[in-house]
Coordinates of N, CA and C in Angstrom, one line a residue:
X1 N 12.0 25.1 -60.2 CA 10.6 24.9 -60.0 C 10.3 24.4 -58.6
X2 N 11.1 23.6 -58.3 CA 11.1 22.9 -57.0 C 11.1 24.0 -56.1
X3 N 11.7 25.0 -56.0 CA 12.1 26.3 -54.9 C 10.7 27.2 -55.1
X4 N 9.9 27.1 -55.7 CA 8.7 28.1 -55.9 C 8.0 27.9 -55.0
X5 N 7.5 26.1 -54.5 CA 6.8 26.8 -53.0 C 7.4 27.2 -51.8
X6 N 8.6 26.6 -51.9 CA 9.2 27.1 -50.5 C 9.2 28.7 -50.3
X7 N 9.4 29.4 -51.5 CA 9.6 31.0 -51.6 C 8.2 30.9 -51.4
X8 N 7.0 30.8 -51.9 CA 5.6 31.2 -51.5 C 5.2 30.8 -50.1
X9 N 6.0 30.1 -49.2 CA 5.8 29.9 -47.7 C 6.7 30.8 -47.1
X10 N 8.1 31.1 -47.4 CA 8.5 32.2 -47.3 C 8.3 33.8 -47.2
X11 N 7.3 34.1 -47.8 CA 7.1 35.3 -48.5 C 5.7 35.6 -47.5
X12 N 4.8 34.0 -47.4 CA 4.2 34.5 -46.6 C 4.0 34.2 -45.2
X13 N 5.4 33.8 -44.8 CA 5.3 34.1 -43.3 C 6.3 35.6 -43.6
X14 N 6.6 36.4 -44.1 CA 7.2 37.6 -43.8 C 6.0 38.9 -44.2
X15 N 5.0 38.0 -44.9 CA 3.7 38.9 -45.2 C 2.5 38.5 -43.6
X16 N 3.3 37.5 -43.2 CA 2.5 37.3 -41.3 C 0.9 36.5 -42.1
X17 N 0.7 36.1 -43.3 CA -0.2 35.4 -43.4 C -0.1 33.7 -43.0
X18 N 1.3 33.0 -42.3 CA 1.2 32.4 -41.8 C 2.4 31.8 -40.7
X19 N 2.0 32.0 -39.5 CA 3.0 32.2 -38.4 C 3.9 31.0 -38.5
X20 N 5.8 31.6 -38.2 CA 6.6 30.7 -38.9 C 6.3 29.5 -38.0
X21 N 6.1 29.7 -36.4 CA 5.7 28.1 -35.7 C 5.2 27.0 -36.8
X22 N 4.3 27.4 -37.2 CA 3.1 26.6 -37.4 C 3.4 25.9 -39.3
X23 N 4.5 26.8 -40.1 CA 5.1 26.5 -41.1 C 6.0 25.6 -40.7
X24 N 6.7 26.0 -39.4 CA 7.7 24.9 -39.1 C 7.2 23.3 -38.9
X25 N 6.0 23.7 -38.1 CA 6.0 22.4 -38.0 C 6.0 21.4 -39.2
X26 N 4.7 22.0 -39.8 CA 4.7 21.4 -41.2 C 5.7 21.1 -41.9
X27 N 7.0 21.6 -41.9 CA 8.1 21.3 -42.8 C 8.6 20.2 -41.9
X28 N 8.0 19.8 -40.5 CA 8.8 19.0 -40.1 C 8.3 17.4 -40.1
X29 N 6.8 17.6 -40.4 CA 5.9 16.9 -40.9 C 5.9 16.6 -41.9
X30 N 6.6 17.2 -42.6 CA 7.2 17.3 -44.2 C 8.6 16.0 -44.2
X31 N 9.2 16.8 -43.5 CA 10.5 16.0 -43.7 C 10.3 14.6 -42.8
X32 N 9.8 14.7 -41.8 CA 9.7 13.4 -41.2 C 8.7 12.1 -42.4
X33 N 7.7 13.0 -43.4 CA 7.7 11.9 -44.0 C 7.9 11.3 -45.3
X34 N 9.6 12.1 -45.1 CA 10.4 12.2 -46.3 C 9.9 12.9 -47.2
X35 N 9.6 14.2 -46.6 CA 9.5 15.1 -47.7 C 11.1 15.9 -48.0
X36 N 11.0 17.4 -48.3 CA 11.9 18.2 -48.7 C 13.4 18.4 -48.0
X37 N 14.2 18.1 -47.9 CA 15.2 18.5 -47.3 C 16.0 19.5 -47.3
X38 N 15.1 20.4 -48.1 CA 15.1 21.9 -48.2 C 15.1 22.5 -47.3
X39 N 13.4 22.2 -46.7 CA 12.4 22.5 -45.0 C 13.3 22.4 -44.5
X40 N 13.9 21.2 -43.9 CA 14.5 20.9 -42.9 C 16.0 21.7 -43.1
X41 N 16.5 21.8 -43.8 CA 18.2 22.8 -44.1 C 17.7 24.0 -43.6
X42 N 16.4 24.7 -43.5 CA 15.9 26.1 -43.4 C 16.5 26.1 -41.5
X43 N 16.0 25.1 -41.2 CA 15.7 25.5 -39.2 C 16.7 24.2 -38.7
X44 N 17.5 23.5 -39.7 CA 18.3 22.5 -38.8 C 19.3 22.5 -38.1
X45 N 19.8 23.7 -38.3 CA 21.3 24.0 -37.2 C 20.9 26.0 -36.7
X46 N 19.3 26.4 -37.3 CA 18.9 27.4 -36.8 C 18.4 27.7 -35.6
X47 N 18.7 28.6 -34.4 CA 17.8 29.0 -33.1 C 17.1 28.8 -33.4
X48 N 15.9 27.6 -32.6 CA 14.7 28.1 -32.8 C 13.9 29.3 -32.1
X49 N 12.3 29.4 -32.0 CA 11.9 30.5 -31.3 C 12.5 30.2 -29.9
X50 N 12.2 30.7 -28.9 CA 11.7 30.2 -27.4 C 10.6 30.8 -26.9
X51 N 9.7 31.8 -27.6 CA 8.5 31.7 -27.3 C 7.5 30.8 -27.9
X52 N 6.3 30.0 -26.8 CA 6.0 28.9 -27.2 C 4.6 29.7 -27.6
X53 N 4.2 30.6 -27.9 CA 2.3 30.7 -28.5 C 2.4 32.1 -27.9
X54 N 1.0 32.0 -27.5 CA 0.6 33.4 -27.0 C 0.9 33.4 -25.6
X55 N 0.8 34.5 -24.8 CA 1.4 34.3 -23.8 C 1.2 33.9 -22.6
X56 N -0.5 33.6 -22.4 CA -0.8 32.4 -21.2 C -0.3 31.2 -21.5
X57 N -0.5 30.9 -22.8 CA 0.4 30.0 -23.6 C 1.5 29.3 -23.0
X58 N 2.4 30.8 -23.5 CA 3.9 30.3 -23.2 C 3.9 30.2 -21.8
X59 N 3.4 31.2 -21.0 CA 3.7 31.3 -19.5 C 3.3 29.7 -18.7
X60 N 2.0 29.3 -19.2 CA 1.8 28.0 -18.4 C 3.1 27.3 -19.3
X61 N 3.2 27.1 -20.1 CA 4.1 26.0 -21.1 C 5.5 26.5 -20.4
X62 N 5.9 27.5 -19.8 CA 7.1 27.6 -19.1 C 6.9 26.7 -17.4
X63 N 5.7 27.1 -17.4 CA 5.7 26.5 -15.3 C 5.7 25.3 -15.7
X64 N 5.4 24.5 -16.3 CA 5.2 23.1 -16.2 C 6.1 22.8 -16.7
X65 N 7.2 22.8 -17.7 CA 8.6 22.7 -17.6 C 9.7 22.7 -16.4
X66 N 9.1 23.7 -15.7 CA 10.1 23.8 -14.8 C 9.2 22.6 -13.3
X67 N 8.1 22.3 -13.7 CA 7.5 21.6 -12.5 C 7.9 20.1 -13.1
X68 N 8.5 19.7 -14.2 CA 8.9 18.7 -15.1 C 10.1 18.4 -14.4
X69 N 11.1 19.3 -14.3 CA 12.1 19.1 -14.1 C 12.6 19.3 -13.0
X70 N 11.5 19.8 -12.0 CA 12.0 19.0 -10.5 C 11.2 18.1 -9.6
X71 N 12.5 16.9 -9.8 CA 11.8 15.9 -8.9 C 11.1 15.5 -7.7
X72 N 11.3 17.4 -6.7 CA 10.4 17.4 -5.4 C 8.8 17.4 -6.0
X73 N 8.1 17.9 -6.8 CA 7.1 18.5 -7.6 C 6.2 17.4 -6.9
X74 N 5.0 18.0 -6.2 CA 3.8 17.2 -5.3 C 3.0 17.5 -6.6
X75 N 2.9 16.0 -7.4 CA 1.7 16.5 -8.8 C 0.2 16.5 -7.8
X76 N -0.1 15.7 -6.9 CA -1.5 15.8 -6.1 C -2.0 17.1 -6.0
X77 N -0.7 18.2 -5.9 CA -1.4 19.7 -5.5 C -1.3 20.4 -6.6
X78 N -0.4 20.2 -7.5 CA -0.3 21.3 -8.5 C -1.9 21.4 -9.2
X79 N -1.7 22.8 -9.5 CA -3.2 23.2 -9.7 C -3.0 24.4 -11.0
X80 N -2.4 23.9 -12.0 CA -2.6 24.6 -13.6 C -3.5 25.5 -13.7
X81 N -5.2 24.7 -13.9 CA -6.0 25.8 -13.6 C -6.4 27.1 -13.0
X82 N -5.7 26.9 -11.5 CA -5.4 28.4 -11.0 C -4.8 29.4 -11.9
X83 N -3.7 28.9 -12.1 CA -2.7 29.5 -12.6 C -3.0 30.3 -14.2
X84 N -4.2 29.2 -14.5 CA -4.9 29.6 -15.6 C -5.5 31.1 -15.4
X85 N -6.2 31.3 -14.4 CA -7.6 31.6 -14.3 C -6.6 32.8 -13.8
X86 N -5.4 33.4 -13.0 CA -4.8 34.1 -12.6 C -4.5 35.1 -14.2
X87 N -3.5 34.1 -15.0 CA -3.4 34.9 -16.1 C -4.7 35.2 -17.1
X88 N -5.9 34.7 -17.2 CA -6.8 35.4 -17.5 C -6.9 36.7 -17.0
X89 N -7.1 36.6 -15.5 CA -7.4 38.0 -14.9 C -6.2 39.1 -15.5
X90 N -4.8 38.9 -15.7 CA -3.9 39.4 -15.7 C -3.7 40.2 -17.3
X91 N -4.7 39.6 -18.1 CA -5.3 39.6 -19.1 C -6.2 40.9 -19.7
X92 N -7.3 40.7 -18.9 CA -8.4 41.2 -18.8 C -8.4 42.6 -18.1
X93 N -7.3 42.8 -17.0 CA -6.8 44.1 -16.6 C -5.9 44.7 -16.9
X94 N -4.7 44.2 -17.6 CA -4.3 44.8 -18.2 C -5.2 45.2 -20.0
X95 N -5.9 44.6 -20.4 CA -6.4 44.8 -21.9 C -7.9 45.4 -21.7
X96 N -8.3 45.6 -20.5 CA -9.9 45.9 -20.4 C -10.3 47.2 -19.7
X97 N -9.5 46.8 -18.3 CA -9.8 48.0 -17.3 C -9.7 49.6 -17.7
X98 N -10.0 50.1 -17.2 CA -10.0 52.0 -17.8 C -9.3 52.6 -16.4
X99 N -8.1 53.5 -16.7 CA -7.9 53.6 -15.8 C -7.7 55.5 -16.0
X100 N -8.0 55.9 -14.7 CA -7.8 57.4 -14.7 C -7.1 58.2 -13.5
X101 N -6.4 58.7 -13.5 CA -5.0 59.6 -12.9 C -5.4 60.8 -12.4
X102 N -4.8 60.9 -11.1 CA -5.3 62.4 -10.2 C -4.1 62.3 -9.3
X103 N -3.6 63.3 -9.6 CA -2.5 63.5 -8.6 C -3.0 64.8 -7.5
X104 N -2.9 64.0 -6.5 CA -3.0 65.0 -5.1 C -2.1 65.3 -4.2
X105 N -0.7 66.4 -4.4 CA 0.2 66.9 -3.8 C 1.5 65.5 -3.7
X106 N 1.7 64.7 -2.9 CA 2.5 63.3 -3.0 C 1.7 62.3 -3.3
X107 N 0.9 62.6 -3.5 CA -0.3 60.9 -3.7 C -0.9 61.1 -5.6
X108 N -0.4 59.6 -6.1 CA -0.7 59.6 -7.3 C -2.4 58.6 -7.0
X109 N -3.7 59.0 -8.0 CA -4.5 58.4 -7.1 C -5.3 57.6 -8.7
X110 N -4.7 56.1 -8.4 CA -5.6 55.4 -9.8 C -6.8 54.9 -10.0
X111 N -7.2 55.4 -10.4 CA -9.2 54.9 -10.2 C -9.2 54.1 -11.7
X112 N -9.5 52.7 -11.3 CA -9.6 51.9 -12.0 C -11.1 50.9 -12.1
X113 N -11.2 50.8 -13.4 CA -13.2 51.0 -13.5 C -13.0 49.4 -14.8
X114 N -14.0 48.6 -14.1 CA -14.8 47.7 -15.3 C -15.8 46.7 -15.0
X115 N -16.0 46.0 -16.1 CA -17.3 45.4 -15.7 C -17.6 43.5 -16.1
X116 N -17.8 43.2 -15.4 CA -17.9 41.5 -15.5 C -16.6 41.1 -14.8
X117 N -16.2 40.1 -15.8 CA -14.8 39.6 -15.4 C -13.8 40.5 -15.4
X118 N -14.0 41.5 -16.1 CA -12.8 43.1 -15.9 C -12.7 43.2 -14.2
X119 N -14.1 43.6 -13.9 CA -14.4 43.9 -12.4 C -13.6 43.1 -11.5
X120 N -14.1 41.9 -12.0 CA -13.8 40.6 -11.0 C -12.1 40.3 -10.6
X121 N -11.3 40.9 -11.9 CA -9.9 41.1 -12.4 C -9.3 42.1 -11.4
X122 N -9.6 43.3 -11.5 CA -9.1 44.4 -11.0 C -9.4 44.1 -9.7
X123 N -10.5 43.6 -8.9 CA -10.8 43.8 -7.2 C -10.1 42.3 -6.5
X124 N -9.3 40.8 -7.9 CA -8.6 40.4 -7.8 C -7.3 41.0 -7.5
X125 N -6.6 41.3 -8.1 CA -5.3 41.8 -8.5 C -5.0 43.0 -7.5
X126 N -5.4 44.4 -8.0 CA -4.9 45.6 -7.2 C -4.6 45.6 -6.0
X127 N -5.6 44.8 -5.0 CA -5.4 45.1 -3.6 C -4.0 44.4 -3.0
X128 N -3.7 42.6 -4.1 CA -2.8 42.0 -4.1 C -1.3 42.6 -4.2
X129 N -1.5 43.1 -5.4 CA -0.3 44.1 -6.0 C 0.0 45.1 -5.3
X130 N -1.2 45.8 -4.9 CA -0.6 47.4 -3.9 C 0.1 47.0 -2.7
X131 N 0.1 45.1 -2.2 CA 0.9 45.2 -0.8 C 2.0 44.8 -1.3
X132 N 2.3 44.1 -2.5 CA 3.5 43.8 -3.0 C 4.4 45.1 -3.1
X133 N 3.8 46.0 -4.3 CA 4.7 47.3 -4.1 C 5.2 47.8 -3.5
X134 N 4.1 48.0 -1.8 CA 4.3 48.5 -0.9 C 5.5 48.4 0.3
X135 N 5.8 46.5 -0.3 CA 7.0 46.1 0.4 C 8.2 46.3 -0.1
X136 N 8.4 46.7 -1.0 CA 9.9 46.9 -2.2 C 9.9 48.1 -2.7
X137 N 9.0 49.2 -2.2 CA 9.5 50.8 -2.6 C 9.5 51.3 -3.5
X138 N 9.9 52.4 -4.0 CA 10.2 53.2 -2.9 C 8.9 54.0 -2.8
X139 N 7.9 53.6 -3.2 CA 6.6 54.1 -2.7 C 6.1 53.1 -1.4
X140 N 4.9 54.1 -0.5 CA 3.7 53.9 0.0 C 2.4 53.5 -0.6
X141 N 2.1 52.2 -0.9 CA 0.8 51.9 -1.6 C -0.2 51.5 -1.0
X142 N -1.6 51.4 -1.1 CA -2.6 51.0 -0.8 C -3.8 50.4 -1.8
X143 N -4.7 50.0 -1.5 CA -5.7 49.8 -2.4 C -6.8 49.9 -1.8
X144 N -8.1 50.5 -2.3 CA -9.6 50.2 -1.9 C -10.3 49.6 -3.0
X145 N -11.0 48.8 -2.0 CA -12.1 48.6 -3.3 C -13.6 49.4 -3.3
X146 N -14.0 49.6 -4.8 CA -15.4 50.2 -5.0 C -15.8 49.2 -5.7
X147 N -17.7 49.8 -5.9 CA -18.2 48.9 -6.4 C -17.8 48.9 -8.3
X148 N -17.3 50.0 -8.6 CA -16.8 49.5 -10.1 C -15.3 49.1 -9.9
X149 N -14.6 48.8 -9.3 CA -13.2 48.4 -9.3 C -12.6 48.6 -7.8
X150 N -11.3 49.5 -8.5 CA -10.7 50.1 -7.2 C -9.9 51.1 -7.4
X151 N -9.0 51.7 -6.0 CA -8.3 53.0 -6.0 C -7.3 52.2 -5.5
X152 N -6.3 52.7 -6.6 CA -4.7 52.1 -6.2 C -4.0 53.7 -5.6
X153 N -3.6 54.0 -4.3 CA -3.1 55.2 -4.3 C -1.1 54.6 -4.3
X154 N -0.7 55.5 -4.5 CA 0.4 55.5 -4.4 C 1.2 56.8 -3.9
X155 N 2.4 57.0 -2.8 CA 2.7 58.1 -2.2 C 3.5 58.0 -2.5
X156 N 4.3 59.1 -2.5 CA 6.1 59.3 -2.8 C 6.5 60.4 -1.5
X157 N 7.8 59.8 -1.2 CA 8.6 60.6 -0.8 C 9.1 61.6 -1.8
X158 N 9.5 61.7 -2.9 CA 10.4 62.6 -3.4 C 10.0 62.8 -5.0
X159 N 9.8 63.8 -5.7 CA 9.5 64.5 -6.8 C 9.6 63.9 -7.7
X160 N 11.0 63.2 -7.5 CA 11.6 62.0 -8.8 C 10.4 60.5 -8.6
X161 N 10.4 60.4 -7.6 CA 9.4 59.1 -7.6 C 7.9 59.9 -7.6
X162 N 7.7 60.4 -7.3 CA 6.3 60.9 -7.7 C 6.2 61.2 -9.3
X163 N 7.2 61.6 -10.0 CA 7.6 61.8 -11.3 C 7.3 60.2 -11.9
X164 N 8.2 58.8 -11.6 CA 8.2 58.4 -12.2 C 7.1 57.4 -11.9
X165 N 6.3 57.5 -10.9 CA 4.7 56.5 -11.1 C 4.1 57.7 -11.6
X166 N 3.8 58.6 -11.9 CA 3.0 59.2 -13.1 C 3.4 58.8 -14.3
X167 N 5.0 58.8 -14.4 CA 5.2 58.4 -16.0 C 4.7 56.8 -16.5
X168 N 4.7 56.1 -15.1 CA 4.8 54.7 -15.2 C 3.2 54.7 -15.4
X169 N 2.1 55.0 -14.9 CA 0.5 55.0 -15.2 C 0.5 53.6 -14.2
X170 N -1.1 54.0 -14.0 CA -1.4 52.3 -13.6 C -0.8 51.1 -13.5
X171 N -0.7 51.0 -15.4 CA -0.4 50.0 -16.2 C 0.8 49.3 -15.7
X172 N 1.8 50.3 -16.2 CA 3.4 50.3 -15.2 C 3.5 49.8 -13.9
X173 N 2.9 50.5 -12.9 CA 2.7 49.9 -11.8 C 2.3 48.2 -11.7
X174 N 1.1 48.4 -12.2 CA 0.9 46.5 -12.0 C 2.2 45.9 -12.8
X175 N 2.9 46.3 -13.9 CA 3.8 45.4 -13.9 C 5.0 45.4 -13.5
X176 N 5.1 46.2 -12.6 CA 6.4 46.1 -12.3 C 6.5 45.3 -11.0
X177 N 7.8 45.0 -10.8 CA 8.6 43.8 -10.0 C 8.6 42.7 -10.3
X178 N 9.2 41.7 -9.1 CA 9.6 40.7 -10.1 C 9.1 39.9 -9.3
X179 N 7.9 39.7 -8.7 CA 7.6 39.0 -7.8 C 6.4 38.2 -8.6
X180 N 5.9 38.6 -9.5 CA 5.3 37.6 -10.3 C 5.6 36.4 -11.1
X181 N 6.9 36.0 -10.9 CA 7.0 34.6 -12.0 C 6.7 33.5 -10.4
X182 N 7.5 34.2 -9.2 CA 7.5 33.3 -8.1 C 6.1 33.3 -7.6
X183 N 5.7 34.0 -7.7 CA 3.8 33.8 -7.4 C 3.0 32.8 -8.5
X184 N 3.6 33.0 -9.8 CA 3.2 32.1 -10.5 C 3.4 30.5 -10.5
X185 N 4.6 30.4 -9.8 CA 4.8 29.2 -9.7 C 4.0 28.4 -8.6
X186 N 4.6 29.4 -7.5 CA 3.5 28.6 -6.4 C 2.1 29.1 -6.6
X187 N 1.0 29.6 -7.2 CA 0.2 29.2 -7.4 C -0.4 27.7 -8.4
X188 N 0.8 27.5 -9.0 CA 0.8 26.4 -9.5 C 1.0 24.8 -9.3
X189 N 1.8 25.3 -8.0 CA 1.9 24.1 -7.1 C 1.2 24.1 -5.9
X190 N 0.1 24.6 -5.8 CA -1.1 24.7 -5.1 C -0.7 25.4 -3.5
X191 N 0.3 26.2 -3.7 CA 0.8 26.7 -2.6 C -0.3 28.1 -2.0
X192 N -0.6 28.4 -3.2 CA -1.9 29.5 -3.2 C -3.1 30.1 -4.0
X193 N -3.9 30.3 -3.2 CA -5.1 30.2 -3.9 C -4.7 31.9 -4.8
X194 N -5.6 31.7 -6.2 CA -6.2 32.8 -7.0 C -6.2 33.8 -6.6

């Protein structure tokens, strides 16, 4: 009888009616006040997650770890908030924007459209991102802005790269490289503005 609620907490974090984080803790809130030693045998020599929430979430909950653990860290400039307000936008265009595709001979041409803070997102971002790409290949990028967004062009030398930013869309494009965790940080340490 004793094992019936644990299987009914069981049953429904695998039914996703309640996320295992948030069961965990409770068992740990459990056991810390001398509850079950059941709870605690479930996750006590188990991996835990390493994702911490959702993913602005986790992503700020990763920078400020790593701004924790080094001792140069100027807290006077670090500026979280930016870094906030970045992954909103990063958010909002990837989950909002409309994006539509025109290939013109070597030039793939992204016309990217929204409104409010989508807007504000996309005429953030694209023009930032098209000089990034632009420096690490193997495309030619650019960006304009209009008054509903912008045009991300992208040029290829050769069939295969023209092939694979059509396969990659837009979307692909903004995410690719790897130059965003190091922009995230130093926008966090107040090294750059939004």
């Amino acid at each position: 009888m004793k094992r019936l609620p644990l299987l009914i907490a069981v049953l429904a974090i695998l039914a996703g009616a309640i996320p295992l984080y948030h069961w965990i803790a409770a068992s740990d809130a459990t056991t810390m006040a001398g509850g079950s030693h059941e709870a605690h045998a479930l996750h006590g020599d188990a991996p835990l997650p390493e994702e911490g929430g959702q993913s602005t979430f986790a992503a700020i909950a990763e920078i400020v770890a790593l701004l924790e653990e080094d001792p140069d860290t100027d807290w006077s400039t670090v500026d979280i908030t930016a870094l906030r307000e970045h992954l909103v936008d990063m958010n909002s265009l990837m989950l909002n924007a409309k994006a539509t595709t025109t290939v013109e001979g070597n030039t793939i041409r992204f016309r990217v459209e929204g409104e409010g803070a989508v807007l504000r997102a996309i005429q953030a971002m694209v023009p930032a991102h098209a000089a990034e790409l632009d420096k690490s290949g193997p495309w030619s990028t650019s960006a304009e802005l209009t008054p509903e967004g912008a045009i991300l062009l992208v040029k290829s030398a050769t069939e295969d790269d023209l092939e694979k930013a059509r396969a990659l869309g837009f979307f692909g494009m903004m995410a690719k490289g790897s130059h965003h965790q190091p922009h995230h940080l130093a926008m966090a340490r107040g090294m750059m503005g939004h």
